[in-house]
Short mmCIF file of C-alpha atoms in Angstrom, two decimals:
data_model
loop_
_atom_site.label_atom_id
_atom_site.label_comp_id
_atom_site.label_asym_id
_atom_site.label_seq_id
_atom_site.Cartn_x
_atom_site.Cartn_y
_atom_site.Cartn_z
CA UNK A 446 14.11 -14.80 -7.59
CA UNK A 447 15.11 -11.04 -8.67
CA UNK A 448 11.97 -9.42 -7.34
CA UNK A 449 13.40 -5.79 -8.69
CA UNK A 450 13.89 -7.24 -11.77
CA UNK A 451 9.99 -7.84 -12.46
CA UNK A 452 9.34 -4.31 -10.99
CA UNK A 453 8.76 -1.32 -12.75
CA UNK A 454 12.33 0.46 -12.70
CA UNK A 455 11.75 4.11 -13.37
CA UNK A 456 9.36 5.93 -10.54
CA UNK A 457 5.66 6.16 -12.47
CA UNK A 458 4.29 9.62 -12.31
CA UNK A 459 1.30 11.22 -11.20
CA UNK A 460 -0.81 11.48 -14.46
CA UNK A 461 -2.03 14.99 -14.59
CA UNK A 462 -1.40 18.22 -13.02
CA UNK A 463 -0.12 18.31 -9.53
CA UNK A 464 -0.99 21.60 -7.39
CA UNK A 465 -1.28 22.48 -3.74
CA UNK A 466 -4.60 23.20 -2.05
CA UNK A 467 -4.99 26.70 -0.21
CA UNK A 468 -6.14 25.15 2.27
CA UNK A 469 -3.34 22.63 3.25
CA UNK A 470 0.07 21.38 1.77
CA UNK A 471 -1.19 18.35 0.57
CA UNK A 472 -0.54 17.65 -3.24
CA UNK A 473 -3.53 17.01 -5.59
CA UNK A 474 -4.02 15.75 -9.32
CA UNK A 475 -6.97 16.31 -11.28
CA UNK A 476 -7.86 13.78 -13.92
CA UNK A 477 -11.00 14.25 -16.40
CA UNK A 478 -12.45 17.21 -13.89
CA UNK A 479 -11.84 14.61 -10.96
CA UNK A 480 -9.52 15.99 -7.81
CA UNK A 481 -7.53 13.15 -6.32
CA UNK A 482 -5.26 13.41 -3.17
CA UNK A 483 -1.58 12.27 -4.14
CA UNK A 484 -0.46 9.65 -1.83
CA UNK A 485 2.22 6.60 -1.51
CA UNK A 486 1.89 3.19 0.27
CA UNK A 487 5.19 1.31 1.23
CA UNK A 488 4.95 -2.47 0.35
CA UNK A 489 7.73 -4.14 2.66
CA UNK A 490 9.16 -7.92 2.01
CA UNK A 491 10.74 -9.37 4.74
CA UNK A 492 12.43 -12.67 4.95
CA UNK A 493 10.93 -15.27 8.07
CA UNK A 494 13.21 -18.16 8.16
CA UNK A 495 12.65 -19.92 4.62
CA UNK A 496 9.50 -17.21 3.34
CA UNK A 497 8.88 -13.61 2.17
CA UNK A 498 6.08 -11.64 3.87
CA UNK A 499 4.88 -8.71 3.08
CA UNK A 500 4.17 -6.84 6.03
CA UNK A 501 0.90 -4.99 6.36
CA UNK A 502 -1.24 -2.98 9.31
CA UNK A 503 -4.32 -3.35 10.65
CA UNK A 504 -5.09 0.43 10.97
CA UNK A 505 -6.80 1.75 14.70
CA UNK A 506 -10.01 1.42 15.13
CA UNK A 507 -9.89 5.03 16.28
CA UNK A 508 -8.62 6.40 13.18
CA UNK A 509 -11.59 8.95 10.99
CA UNK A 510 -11.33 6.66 7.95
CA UNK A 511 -11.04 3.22 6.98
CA UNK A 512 -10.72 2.00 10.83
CA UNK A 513 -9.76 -1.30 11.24
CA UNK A 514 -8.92 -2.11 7.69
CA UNK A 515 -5.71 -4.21 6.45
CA UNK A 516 -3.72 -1.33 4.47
CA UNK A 517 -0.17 -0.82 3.70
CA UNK A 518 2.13 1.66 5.39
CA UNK A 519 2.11 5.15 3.68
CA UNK A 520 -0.12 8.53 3.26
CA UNK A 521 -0.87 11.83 1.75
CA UNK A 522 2.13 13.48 0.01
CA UNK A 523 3.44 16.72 1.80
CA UNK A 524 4.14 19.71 -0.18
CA UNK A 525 7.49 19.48 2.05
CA UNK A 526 8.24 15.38 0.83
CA UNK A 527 11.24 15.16 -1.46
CA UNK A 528 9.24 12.51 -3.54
CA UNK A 529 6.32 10.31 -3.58
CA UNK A 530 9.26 7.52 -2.18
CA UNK A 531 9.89 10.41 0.40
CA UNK A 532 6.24 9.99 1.36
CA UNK A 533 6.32 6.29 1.57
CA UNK A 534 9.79 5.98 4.05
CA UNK A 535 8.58 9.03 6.20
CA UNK A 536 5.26 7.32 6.63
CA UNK A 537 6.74 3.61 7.60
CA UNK A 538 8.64 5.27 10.13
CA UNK A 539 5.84 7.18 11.81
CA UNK A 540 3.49 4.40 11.67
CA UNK A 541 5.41 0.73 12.46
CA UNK A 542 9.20 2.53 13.28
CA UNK A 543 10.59 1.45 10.15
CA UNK A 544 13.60 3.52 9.43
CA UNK A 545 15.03 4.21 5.83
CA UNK A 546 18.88 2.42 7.00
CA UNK A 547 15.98 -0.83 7.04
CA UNK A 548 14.80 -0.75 3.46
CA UNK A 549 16.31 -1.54 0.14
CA UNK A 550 14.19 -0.11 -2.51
CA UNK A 551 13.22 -2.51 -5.30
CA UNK A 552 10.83 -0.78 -7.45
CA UNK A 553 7.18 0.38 -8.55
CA UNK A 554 3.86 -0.92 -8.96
CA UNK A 555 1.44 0.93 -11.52
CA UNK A 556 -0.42 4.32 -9.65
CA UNK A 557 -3.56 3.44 -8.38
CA UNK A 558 -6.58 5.25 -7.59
CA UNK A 559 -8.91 4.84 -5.18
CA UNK A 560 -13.43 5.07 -4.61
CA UNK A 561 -12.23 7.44 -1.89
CA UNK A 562 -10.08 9.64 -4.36
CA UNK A 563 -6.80 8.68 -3.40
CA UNK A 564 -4.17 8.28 -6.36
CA UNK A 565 -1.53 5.87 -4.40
CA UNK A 566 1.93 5.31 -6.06
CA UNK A 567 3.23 1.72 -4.71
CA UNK A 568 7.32 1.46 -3.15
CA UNK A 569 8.24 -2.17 -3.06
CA UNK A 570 11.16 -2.38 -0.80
CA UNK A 571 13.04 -5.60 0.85
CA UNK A 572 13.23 -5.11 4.78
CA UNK A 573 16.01 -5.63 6.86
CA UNK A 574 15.58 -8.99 9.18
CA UNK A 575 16.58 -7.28 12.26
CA UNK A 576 13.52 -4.63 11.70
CA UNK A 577 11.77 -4.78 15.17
CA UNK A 578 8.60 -2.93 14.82
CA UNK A 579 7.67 0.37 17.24
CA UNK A 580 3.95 0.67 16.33
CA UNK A 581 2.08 4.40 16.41
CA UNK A 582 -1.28 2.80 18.31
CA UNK A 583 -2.78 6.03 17.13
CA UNK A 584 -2.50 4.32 13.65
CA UNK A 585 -1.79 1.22 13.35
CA UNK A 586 -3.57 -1.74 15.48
CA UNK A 587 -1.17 -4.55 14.69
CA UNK A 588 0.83 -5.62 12.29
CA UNK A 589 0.04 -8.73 9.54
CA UNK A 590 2.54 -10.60 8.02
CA UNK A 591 0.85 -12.06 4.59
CA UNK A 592 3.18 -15.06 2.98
CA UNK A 593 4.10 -13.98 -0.74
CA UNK A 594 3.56 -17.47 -1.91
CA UNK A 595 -0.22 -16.84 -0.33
CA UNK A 596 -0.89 -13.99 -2.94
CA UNK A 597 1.24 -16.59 -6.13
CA UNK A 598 -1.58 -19.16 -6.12
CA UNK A 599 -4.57 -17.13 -8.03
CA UNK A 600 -6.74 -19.67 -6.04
CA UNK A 601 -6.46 -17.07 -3.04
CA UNK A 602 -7.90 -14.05 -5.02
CA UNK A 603 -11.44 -13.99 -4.76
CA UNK A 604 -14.06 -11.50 -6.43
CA UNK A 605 -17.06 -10.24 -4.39
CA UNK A 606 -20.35 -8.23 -4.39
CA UNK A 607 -21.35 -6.40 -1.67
CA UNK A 608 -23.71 -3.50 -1.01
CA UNK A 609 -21.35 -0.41 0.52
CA UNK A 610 -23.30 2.80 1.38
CA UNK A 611 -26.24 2.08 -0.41
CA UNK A 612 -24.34 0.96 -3.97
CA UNK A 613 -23.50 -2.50 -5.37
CA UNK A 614 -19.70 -2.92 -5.42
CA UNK A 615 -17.69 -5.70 -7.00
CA UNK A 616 -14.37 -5.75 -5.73
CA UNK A 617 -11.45 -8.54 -4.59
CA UNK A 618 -10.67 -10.00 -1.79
CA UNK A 619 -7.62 -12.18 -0.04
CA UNK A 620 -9.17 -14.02 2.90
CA UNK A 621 -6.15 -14.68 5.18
CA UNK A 622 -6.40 -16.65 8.56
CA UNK A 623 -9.13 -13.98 10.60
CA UNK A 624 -8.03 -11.19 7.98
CA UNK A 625 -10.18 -9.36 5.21
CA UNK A 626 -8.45 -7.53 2.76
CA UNK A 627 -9.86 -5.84 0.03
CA UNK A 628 -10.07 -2.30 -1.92
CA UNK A 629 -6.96 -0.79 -2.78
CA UNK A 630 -4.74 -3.31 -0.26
CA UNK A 631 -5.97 -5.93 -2.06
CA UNK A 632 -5.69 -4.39 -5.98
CA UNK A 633 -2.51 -4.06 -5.05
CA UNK A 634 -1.75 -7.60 -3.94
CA UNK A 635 -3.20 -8.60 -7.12
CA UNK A 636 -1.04 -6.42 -9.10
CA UNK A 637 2.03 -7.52 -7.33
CA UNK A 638 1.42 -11.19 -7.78
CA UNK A 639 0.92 -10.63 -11.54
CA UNK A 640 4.36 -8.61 -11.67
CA UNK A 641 6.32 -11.18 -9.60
CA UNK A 642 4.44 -14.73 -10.61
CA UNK A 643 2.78 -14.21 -13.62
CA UNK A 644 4.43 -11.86 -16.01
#
């Protein structure tokens, strides 16, 4: 299959008004009086033996937010970043050593935003098979390697409820081997399954 093909071609914009804060160089959107932090997530295939995986990190359990969780590579966009895509290379290579000769750039997913007031632009890029991952253990904890057939069968996508800081949440879920993944990683799993398998 022509993943790029099902992808979306032309690179989605933020949806509002983009400024920098005083107080850092960190881009921002507002949408309907709401300030979001402007950020990009790399979503790597890589082909083991007959399969695509998508490679993902378990983030350090030292890190200030969302320790521990199953996330994508990628982070806040600089004032100094090119682009969004910018943000998503420069991030792969400070967190799992993933340099930009290693990635052939496929295409978009929708923008995303977050409970946390992150609006995430999605980079789907094909990986080079001799990538050999040099992991930032300040970040990143290990890596997962998630089967793209695992996220085709709509069996594997699971809604749940859950009470998180004091609210009732609905939100989905992959359940993968010891692995939980859910918020935004797994929203956009979902969304990339319905580009690639179901469109």
């Amino acid at each position: 299959m022509n993943y790029s093909e099902k992808l979306i071609k032309d690179i989605p914009t933020y949806k509002s008004k983009i400024f920098t804060d005083r107080n850092d160089d960190k881009l921002y959107s507002i949408i309907n009086g709401k300030k979001y932090r402007n950020s990009a997530v790399l979503i790597p295939l890589i082909r083991k033996g007959e399969d695509i995986q998508i490679i993902l990190t378990q983030r350090s359990n030292n890190l200030p937010s969302h320790a521990g969780q199953i996330s994508f590579p990628g982070g806040k966009v600089d004032a100094k970043d090119e682009s969004p895509v910018d943000t998503a290379y420069r991030e792969a290579n400070e967190e799992i050593g993933l340099s930009r000769e290693e990635i052939e750039h496929l295409g978009y997913l929708d923008i995303t935003t977050t409970g946390t007031n992150f609006m995430i632009l999605p980079v789907v890029a094909s990986i080079s098979n001799n990538f050999i991952p040099k992991l930032n253990n300040d970040e990143v904890e290990s890596l997962v390697y998630l089967p793209l057939n695992y996220i085709a069968d709509t069996n594997n996508l699971k809604l749940m409820n859950r009470e998180i800081n004091g609210e009732d949440r609905t939100f989905f879920v992959y359940e993968y081997d010891s692995y939980f993944i859910w918020g935004a990683t797994a929203r956009l799993l979902k969304a990339l399954s319905e580009r690639l398998f179901q469109s």
